[in-house]
């Protein structure tokens, strides 16, 4: 099948394609804001991201985390501000054709990896959850794999370890909590219904994004945005009525995932505080991954027990090596597709990322239907198509600015 304030944004660009000239360990390409003097520090505004897979309705914040993972994937609040010395020379506007071609090929490769990792995650994750029905344990394992990768990245200096204050950790904690719940509910849904149906329901993320922003932030949608929600809701309803794998547990789990992921965006606006600290989107996601593991692992042991042991798997008649291999691949792909999504967000506009996320959802649905040979009726296909078309329309009308009264 994703805010001196921390701004968790899945679909907000970093500096709107401005390149930072100083030698920074941050691999993201940042450009200096215009400065009147080359001797004075110039503030760089970084929009930290969320799951990967979804766009947030507010014009001021774009959700950064994860289906996702996250997202229509994928909206901006206040910004995390750092200072760096600016260059007296502006970046040259014209570049050699070969350079542009290389950048295009790199971006295309990133989109390909984003889709590929997501496809493999959904397939292997579904295979594991189908026979090992302990979603809390599986979700904890995925956070554990991500945490191991994060620690390796910091230990080897592949990405500089952040300096984070206790106040920042307190501000991030609620976001880590809803991130944890969002991924848990997604896995609960994948364990109950077809992958294609889970992702069809998750196409309703824009609806909850608009609803929660209106209720808690007072951000009223434009008529065009409201109009774009009609095919989304109608398409999901039509697909649900004709879904062969439909059950209420899977349906409500996917709906709960939508609510929690979009609640993250509201919390990022309500709770973030200004800090003069360097914390980019990669490190922000990394910290949330580690926090999610510590939040969920004790719950998994208490609720489900130590079930992912060789002895238990053998007693359940499962192939231990096969289950371990598939679970590990799913965990690696889970972390990889979100990291790649953030790399894409550093290079493209929010609208481009949102459209790419919509196409990704289509690819995940189609490939899962073909791989698992999911029975799909014509009406079910029509409902899914209408819902995804509504998501695409929503991603386009979000950039339309309301006329001043």
Short mmCIF file of C-alpha atoms in Angstrom, two decimals:
data_model
loop_
_atom_site.label_atom_id
_atom_site.label_comp_id
_atom_site.label_asym_id
_atom_site.label_seq_id
_atom_site.Cartn_x
_atom_site.Cartn_y
_atom_site.Cartn_z
CA UNK A 1 0.00 0.00 0.00
CA UNK A 2 1.85 10.78 5.17
CA UNK A 3 6.04 23.25 13.78
CA UNK A 4 11.80 27.79 17.08
CA UNK A 5 8.18 25.36 16.92
CA UNK A 6 8.20 21.80 15.73
CA UNK A 7 6.04 21.51 12.67
CA UNK A 8 5.22 17.93 11.80
CA UNK A 9 4.46 18.06 8.16
CA UNK A 10 4.14 15.17 5.78
CA UNK A 11 3.48 17.20 2.81
CA UNK A 12 5.08 20.52 3.58
CA UNK A 13 8.24 21.26 1.58
CA UNK A 14 11.50 22.16 3.24
CA UNK A 15 12.27 25.79 2.39
CA UNK A 16 10.34 25.46 -0.84
CA UNK A 17 13.35 24.17 -2.74
CA UNK A 18 16.02 26.53 -1.38
CA UNK A 19 19.51 25.10 -1.08
CA UNK A 20 21.67 25.71 1.98
CA UNK A 21 25.27 26.34 1.03
CA UNK A 22 26.96 25.57 4.34
CA UNK A 23 28.54 22.16 4.94
CA UNK A 24 25.89 20.55 7.11
CA UNK A 25 25.57 16.86 7.98
CA UNK A 26 21.91 17.13 7.15
CA UNK A 27 21.44 15.41 3.78
CA UNK A 28 18.36 17.47 2.98
CA UNK A 29 18.95 20.28 0.50
CA UNK A 30 18.27 23.65 2.11
CA UNK A 31 18.63 27.03 0.49
CA UNK A 32 19.24 30.29 2.37
CA UNK A 33 16.40 32.76 2.58
CA UNK A 34 17.14 36.13 0.95
CA UNK A 35 19.42 38.18 3.16
CA UNK A 36 20.24 41.85 3.04
CA UNK A 37 23.73 41.20 4.30
CA UNK A 38 26.06 38.30 3.89
CA UNK A 39 27.53 38.95 7.32
CA UNK A 40 24.38 38.41 9.32
CA UNK A 41 22.85 35.03 10.08
CA UNK A 42 19.79 34.20 8.05
CA UNK A 43 17.00 32.15 9.60
CA UNK A 44 16.17 28.92 7.87
CA UNK A 45 12.66 27.65 8.36
CA UNK A 46 12.39 23.86 8.41
CA UNK A 47 9.01 22.23 8.23
CA UNK A 48 9.52 18.94 10.02
CA UNK A 49 7.51 16.08 8.67
CA UNK A 50 5.22 13.30 9.64
CA UNK A 51 3.89 9.48 7.77
CA UNK A 52 4.56 10.03 4.89
CA UNK A 53 1.08 9.18 3.10
CA UNK A 54 -1.49 12.11 3.31
CA UNK A 55 -2.21 15.83 3.06
CA UNK A 56 -3.54 17.92 5.89
CA UNK A 57 -6.25 20.46 5.11
CA UNK A 58 -4.77 23.54 6.73
CA UNK A 59 -2.81 25.83 4.45
CA UNK A 60 -0.37 26.37 7.30
CA UNK A 61 0.63 22.80 8.04
CA UNK A 62 1.13 19.63 6.13
CA UNK A 63 1.10 16.36 8.01
CA UNK A 64 4.44 14.59 7.88
CA UNK A 65 3.92 11.12 9.32
CA UNK A 66 2.69 7.97 7.75
CA UNK A 67 0.70 5.19 6.42
CA UNK A 68 2.94 6.55 6.75
CA UNK A 69 3.35 5.42 6.30
CA UNK A 70 1.96 7.67 6.21
CA UNK A 71 -0.61 9.37 3.73
CA UNK A 72 -2.67 11.73 1.68
CA UNK A 73 -0.09 10.54 3.22
CA UNK A 74 1.23 13.23 3.25
CA UNK A 75 -0.89 21.97 6.43
CA UNK A 76 1.49 23.95 8.29
CA UNK A 77 1.69 25.50 11.77
CA UNK A 78 4.63 27.36 13.24
CA UNK A 79 8.09 26.49 12.08
CA UNK A 80 11.14 24.97 13.63
CA UNK A 81 13.78 27.68 13.20
CA UNK A 82 17.52 27.25 13.04
CA UNK A 83 20.20 29.74 12.11
CA UNK A 84 22.92 29.38 9.55
CA UNK A 85 25.23 31.84 7.84
CA UNK A 86 23.99 32.88 4.42
CA UNK A 87 26.11 33.28 1.33
CA UNK A 88 26.55 36.62 -0.31
CA UNK A 89 25.93 34.97 -3.60
CA UNK A 90 22.48 33.67 -4.53
CA UNK A 91 22.09 30.23 -6.09
CA UNK A 92 22.28 30.40 -9.82
CA UNK A 93 18.86 30.16 -11.37
CA UNK A 94 19.96 28.38 -14.49
CA UNK A 95 21.62 24.99 -14.32
CA UNK A 96 23.12 22.76 -16.96
CA UNK A 97 20.67 20.49 -18.70
CA UNK A 98 22.64 17.48 -17.52
CA UNK A 99 22.19 18.60 -13.89
CA UNK A 100 18.44 18.98 -14.33
CA UNK A 101 18.24 15.56 -15.95
CA UNK A 102 20.16 13.99 -13.07
CA UNK A 103 17.84 15.60 -10.51
CA UNK A 104 14.81 14.36 -12.44
CA UNK A 105 16.20 10.83 -12.54
CA UNK A 106 16.97 10.95 -8.81
CA UNK A 107 13.45 12.15 -8.03
CA UNK A 108 11.96 9.44 -10.23
CA UNK A 109 14.06 6.83 -8.46
CA UNK A 110 12.86 8.09 -5.07
CA UNK A 111 9.22 7.85 -6.15
CA UNK A 112 9.87 4.34 -7.43
CA UNK A 113 11.44 3.31 -4.11
CA UNK A 114 8.58 4.95 -2.20
CA UNK A 115 6.01 2.86 -4.09
CA UNK A 116 8.11 -0.31 -4.04
CA UNK A 117 8.77 -0.23 -0.29
CA UNK A 118 5.08 0.44 0.35
CA UNK A 119 3.98 -2.46 -1.83
CA UNK A 120 6.36 -4.89 -0.13
CA UNK A 121 5.37 -3.63 3.32
CA UNK A 122 1.67 -4.22 2.70
CA UNK A 123 2.17 -7.64 1.13
CA UNK A 124 4.56 -9.07 3.73
CA UNK A 125 2.73 -7.40 6.61
CA UNK A 126 -0.58 -8.91 5.47
CA UNK A 127 1.00 -12.36 5.12
CA UNK A 128 2.24 -12.22 8.71
CA UNK A 129 -0.95 -10.77 10.21
CA UNK A 130 -3.06 -13.35 8.38
CA UNK A 131 -1.49 -16.25 10.32
CA UNK A 132 -0.16 -14.44 13.41
CA UNK A 133 -3.09 -12.38 14.64
CA UNK A 134 -1.36 -10.28 17.27
CA UNK A 135 -1.28 -6.75 15.79
CA UNK A 136 0.16 -5.06 18.90
CA UNK A 137 3.16 -7.39 18.87
CA UNK A 138 3.68 -6.93 15.11
CA UNK A 139 3.43 -3.13 15.37
CA UNK A 140 5.92 -3.14 18.26
CA UNK A 141 8.28 -5.27 16.17
CA UNK A 142 8.10 -2.76 13.31
CA UNK A 143 8.96 0.08 15.69
CA UNK A 144 11.82 -2.06 17.06
CA UNK A 145 13.27 -2.56 13.57
CA UNK A 146 12.95 1.18 12.92
CA UNK A 147 14.64 1.98 16.23
CA UNK A 148 17.54 -0.34 15.38
CA UNK A 149 17.99 1.45 12.04
CA UNK A 150 17.83 4.85 13.73
CA UNK A 151 20.47 3.92 16.31
CA UNK A 152 22.71 2.53 13.56
CA UNK A 153 22.28 5.74 11.56
CA UNK A 154 23.25 7.88 14.54
CA UNK A 155 26.11 5.61 15.66
CA UNK A 156 27.73 5.57 12.21
CA UNK A 157 27.07 9.30 11.67
CA UNK A 158 25.05 8.60 8.52
CA UNK A 159 22.79 11.28 9.95
CA UNK A 160 23.90 13.51 12.80
CA UNK A 161 22.40 12.68 16.17
CA UNK A 162 20.14 15.53 17.29
CA UNK A 163 20.52 17.63 20.39
CA UNK A 164 17.08 17.60 21.95
CA UNK A 165 15.81 19.24 25.12
CA UNK A 166 13.38 17.81 27.64
CA UNK A 167 10.77 20.39 26.65
CA UNK A 168 10.99 19.20 23.05
CA UNK A 169 10.50 15.59 24.17
CA UNK A 170 7.42 16.62 26.14
CA UNK A 171 6.04 18.40 23.07
CA UNK A 172 6.73 15.40 20.82
CA UNK A 173 5.21 12.83 23.20
CA UNK A 174 1.54 13.41 22.22
CA UNK A 175 2.51 13.18 18.56
CA UNK A 176 4.35 9.92 19.20
CA UNK A 177 1.26 8.59 20.96
CA UNK A 178 -1.13 9.25 18.08
CA UNK A 179 1.51 8.02 15.61
CA UNK A 180 1.68 4.78 17.57
CA UNK A 181 -2.10 4.39 17.63
CA UNK A 182 -2.43 5.22 13.94
CA UNK A 183 -0.03 2.48 12.90
CA UNK A 184 -1.55 0.02 15.38
CA UNK A 185 -5.07 0.58 14.07
CA UNK A 186 -3.83 0.19 10.50
CA UNK A 187 -2.30 -3.19 11.34
CA UNK A 188 -5.48 -4.22 13.14
CA UNK A 189 -7.45 -3.45 9.98
CA UNK A 190 -4.97 -5.24 7.71
CA UNK A 191 -5.32 -8.33 9.88
CA UNK A 192 -9.11 -8.35 9.48
CA UNK A 193 -9.87 -7.26 5.92
CA UNK A 194 -8.21 -7.17 2.49
CA UNK A 195 -5.32 -4.77 1.93
CA UNK A 196 -7.26 -3.08 -0.86
CA UNK A 197 -10.25 -2.43 1.41
CA UNK A 198 -8.10 -0.99 4.22
CA UNK A 199 -6.52 1.47 1.80
CA UNK A 200 -9.89 2.34 0.31
CA UNK A 201 -11.17 3.29 3.77
CA UNK A 202 -7.96 5.20 4.48
CA UNK A 203 -8.76 7.33 1.44
CA UNK A 204 -11.16 9.13 3.81
CA UNK A 205 -8.27 10.83 5.59
CA UNK A 206 -9.01 14.21 3.94
CA UNK A 207 -12.56 14.08 5.36
CA UNK A 208 -11.30 13.69 8.93
CA UNK A 209 -8.56 16.21 8.32
CA UNK A 210 -11.11 18.87 7.33
CA UNK A 211 -13.53 17.89 10.12
CA UNK A 212 -10.97 18.00 12.95
CA UNK A 213 -9.45 21.25 11.72
CA UNK A 214 -12.88 22.88 11.66
CA UNK A 215 -13.82 21.58 15.12
CA UNK A 216 -10.58 22.23 17.01
CA UNK A 217 -8.72 24.88 15.00
CA UNK A 218 -11.61 26.87 13.58
CA UNK A 219 -10.29 26.46 10.03
CA UNK A 220 -13.35 26.38 7.82
CA UNK A 221 -12.95 24.64 4.44
CA UNK A 222 -13.65 26.35 1.15
CA UNK A 223 -16.68 25.25 -0.92
CA UNK A 224 -14.32 23.52 -3.37
CA UNK A 225 -12.78 21.45 -0.58
CA UNK A 226 -16.22 20.44 0.69
CA UNK A 227 -17.23 19.50 -2.84
CA UNK A 228 -14.13 17.28 -3.20
CA UNK A 229 -15.11 15.34 -0.05
CA UNK A 230 -18.41 14.18 -1.56
CA UNK A 231 -16.92 11.59 -3.97
CA UNK A 232 -14.51 10.43 -1.25
CA UNK A 233 -17.27 9.63 1.24
CA UNK A 234 -19.61 8.29 -1.45
CA UNK A 235 -16.94 6.10 -3.02
CA UNK A 236 -15.88 4.56 0.31
CA UNK A 237 -19.52 3.88 1.22
CA UNK A 238 -20.14 2.21 -2.15
CA UNK A 239 -16.99 0.08 -1.86
CA UNK A 240 -17.87 -0.93 1.71
CA UNK A 241 -21.35 -2.14 0.75
CA UNK A 242 -19.93 -4.52 -1.84
CA UNK A 243 -16.66 -5.57 -0.16
CA UNK A 244 -16.31 -9.36 0.04
CA UNK A 245 -13.94 -9.25 3.05
CA UNK A 246 -15.99 -6.66 4.95
CA UNK A 247 -16.26 -6.94 8.73
CA UNK A 248 -16.89 -4.23 11.29
CA UNK A 249 -13.63 -4.78 13.22
CA UNK A 250 -11.54 -4.13 10.11
CA UNK A 251 -13.74 -1.21 9.04
CA UNK A 252 -13.66 0.64 12.36
CA UNK A 253 -9.94 -0.03 12.85
CA UNK A 254 -9.20 1.69 9.54
CA UNK A 255 -11.51 4.56 10.50
CA UNK A 256 -9.75 4.89 13.85
CA UNK A 257 -6.45 5.03 11.99
CA UNK A 258 -7.77 7.96 9.96
CA UNK A 259 -8.86 9.81 13.10
CA UNK A 260 -5.58 9.28 14.98
CA UNK A 261 -3.34 10.21 12.06
CA UNK A 262 -5.28 13.42 11.45
CA UNK A 263 -5.40 14.17 15.19
CA UNK A 264 -1.62 14.29 14.99
CA UNK A 265 -1.88 17.32 12.72
CA UNK A 266 -4.18 19.14 15.13
CA UNK A 267 -1.90 18.34 18.06
CA UNK A 268 1.13 19.61 16.17
CA UNK A 269 -0.57 23.00 15.90
CA UNK A 270 -1.90 23.08 19.43
CA UNK A 271 1.10 21.82 21.38
CA UNK A 272 4.30 22.78 19.58
CA UNK A 273 6.51 25.42 21.24
CA UNK A 274 9.29 27.51 19.75
CA UNK A 275 12.82 26.23 20.18
CA UNK A 276 16.08 27.51 18.74
CA UNK A 277 17.33 23.96 18.17
CA UNK A 278 18.33 22.05 15.07
CA UNK A 279 15.87 19.19 14.59
CA UNK A 280 15.21 18.22 10.99
CA UNK A 281 12.41 16.03 9.69
CA UNK A 282 14.51 12.84 9.59
CA UNK A 283 15.54 13.17 13.22
CA UNK A 284 12.03 14.12 14.27
CA UNK A 285 10.62 10.95 12.71
CA UNK A 286 13.48 8.97 14.24
CA UNK A 287 12.73 10.26 17.73
CA UNK A 288 9.04 9.50 17.33
CA UNK A 289 9.89 5.96 16.18
CA UNK A 290 11.98 5.33 19.30
CA UNK A 291 9.30 6.83 21.55
CA UNK A 292 6.61 4.71 19.88
CA UNK A 293 8.57 1.55 20.67
CA UNK A 294 8.80 2.45 24.37
CA UNK A 295 5.10 3.32 24.42
CA UNK A 296 3.83 0.17 22.72
CA UNK A 297 6.21 -2.66 23.72
CA UNK A 298 5.00 -2.84 27.36
CA UNK A 299 1.39 -2.85 26.14
CA UNK A 300 2.15 -5.72 23.76
CA UNK A 301 3.69 -7.80 26.55
CA UNK A 302 0.83 -7.06 28.93
CA UNK A 303 -2.04 -7.61 26.46
CA UNK A 304 -0.71 -10.29 24.10
CA UNK A 305 2.21 -11.73 26.04
CA UNK A 306 5.49 -13.02 24.60
CA UNK A 307 3.94 -14.63 21.53
CA UNK A 308 6.65 -13.98 18.93
CA UNK A 309 8.96 -16.69 20.25
CA UNK A 310 10.10 -19.76 18.26
CA UNK A 311 8.46 -22.07 20.78
CA UNK A 312 5.06 -20.40 20.48
CA UNK A 313 5.19 -20.19 16.68
CA UNK A 314 6.09 -23.86 16.42
CA UNK A 315 3.28 -24.81 18.80
CA UNK A 316 0.90 -22.86 16.56
CA UNK A 317 2.07 -24.88 13.57
CA UNK A 318 3.80 -21.94 11.88
CA UNK A 319 7.06 -21.91 9.96
CA UNK A 320 9.35 -19.94 12.28
CA UNK A 321 11.93 -18.98 9.66
CA UNK A 322 9.23 -17.87 7.20
CA UNK A 323 7.37 -15.75 9.76
CA UNK A 324 10.56 -14.12 11.05
CA UNK A 325 11.78 -13.34 7.53
CA UNK A 326 8.50 -11.80 6.40
CA UNK A 327 8.10 -9.81 9.61
CA UNK A 328 11.66 -8.46 9.28
CA UNK A 329 11.16 -7.45 5.64
CA UNK A 330 7.87 -5.75 6.54
CA UNK A 331 9.58 -3.85 9.37
CA UNK A 332 12.44 -2.72 7.13
CA UNK A 333 10.05 -1.58 4.39
CA UNK A 334 7.83 0.14 6.97
CA UNK A 335 10.72 2.36 8.07
CA UNK A 336 12.23 2.75 4.60
CA UNK A 337 9.13 3.96 2.78
CA UNK A 338 8.55 6.71 5.35
CA UNK A 339 12.17 7.86 5.21
CA UNK A 340 12.06 7.98 1.41
CA UNK A 341 8.81 9.93 1.59
CA UNK A 342 10.54 12.63 3.65
CA UNK A 343 13.36 12.81 1.14
CA UNK A 344 10.78 13.41 -1.58
CA UNK A 345 9.08 16.10 0.50
CA UNK A 346 12.39 17.98 0.61
CA UNK A 347 12.41 18.18 -3.18
CA UNK A 348 8.83 18.71 -4.35
CA UNK A 349 5.82 20.89 -3.53
CA UNK A 350 3.04 19.74 -1.18
CA UNK A 351 0.63 19.36 -4.09
CA UNK A 352 3.08 17.19 -6.04
CA UNK A 353 3.67 14.98 -3.01
CA UNK A 354 -0.08 14.70 -2.35
CA UNK A 355 -0.75 13.67 -5.95
CA UNK A 356 2.12 11.19 -5.78
CA UNK A 357 0.64 9.76 -2.59
CA UNK A 358 -2.73 9.35 -4.30
CA UNK A 359 -1.09 7.46 -7.16
CA UNK A 360 0.79 5.34 -4.60
CA UNK A 361 -2.49 4.32 -2.98
CA UNK A 362 -3.83 3.24 -6.37
CA UNK A 363 -0.66 1.20 -7.02
CA UNK A 364 -0.88 -0.49 -3.60
CA UNK A 365 -4.56 -1.37 -4.09
CA UNK A 366 -4.04 -2.78 -7.59
CA UNK A 367 -0.93 -4.80 -6.70
CA UNK A 368 -2.54 -6.22 -3.55
CA UNK A 369 -5.63 -7.28 -5.49
CA UNK A 370 -3.46 -9.02 -8.08
CA UNK A 371 -1.09 -10.64 -5.55
CA UNK A 372 -3.73 -11.91 -3.14
CA UNK A 373 -6.29 -12.52 -5.91
CA UNK A 374 -8.86 -10.53 -3.97
CA UNK A 375 -12.37 -10.89 -5.40
CA UNK A 376 -13.55 -7.48 -6.58
CA UNK A 377 -17.02 -6.79 -7.97
CA UNK A 378 -17.65 -4.07 -10.60
CA UNK A 379 -19.51 -1.93 -8.05
CA UNK A 380 -16.70 -2.34 -5.55
CA UNK A 381 -14.18 -1.26 -8.18
CA UNK A 382 -16.34 1.73 -9.06
CA UNK A 383 -16.57 2.81 -5.42
CA UNK A 384 -12.82 2.57 -4.95
CA UNK A 385 -12.18 4.52 -8.16
CA UNK A 386 -14.63 7.27 -7.17
CA UNK A 387 -13.06 7.60 -3.71
CA UNK A 388 -9.53 7.84 -5.12
CA UNK A 389 -10.67 10.36 -7.73
CA UNK A 390 -12.07 12.44 -4.87
CA UNK A 391 -8.71 12.28 -3.07
CA UNK A 392 -6.98 13.49 -6.24
CA UNK A 393 -9.48 16.33 -6.60
CA UNK A 394 -8.98 17.26 -2.94
CA UNK A 395 -5.22 17.45 -3.43
CA UNK A 396 -5.72 19.86 -6.31
CA UNK A 397 -8.31 22.21 -4.76
CA UNK A 398 -6.35 22.53 -1.51
CA UNK A 399 -3.96 24.93 -3.20
CA UNK A 400 -6.78 27.26 -4.25
CA UNK A 401 -6.80 30.35 -2.05
CA UNK A 402 -10.16 31.75 -0.95
CA UNK A 403 -10.95 35.18 -2.33
CA UNK A 404 -10.67 38.03 0.12
CA UNK A 405 -14.03 39.46 1.16
#
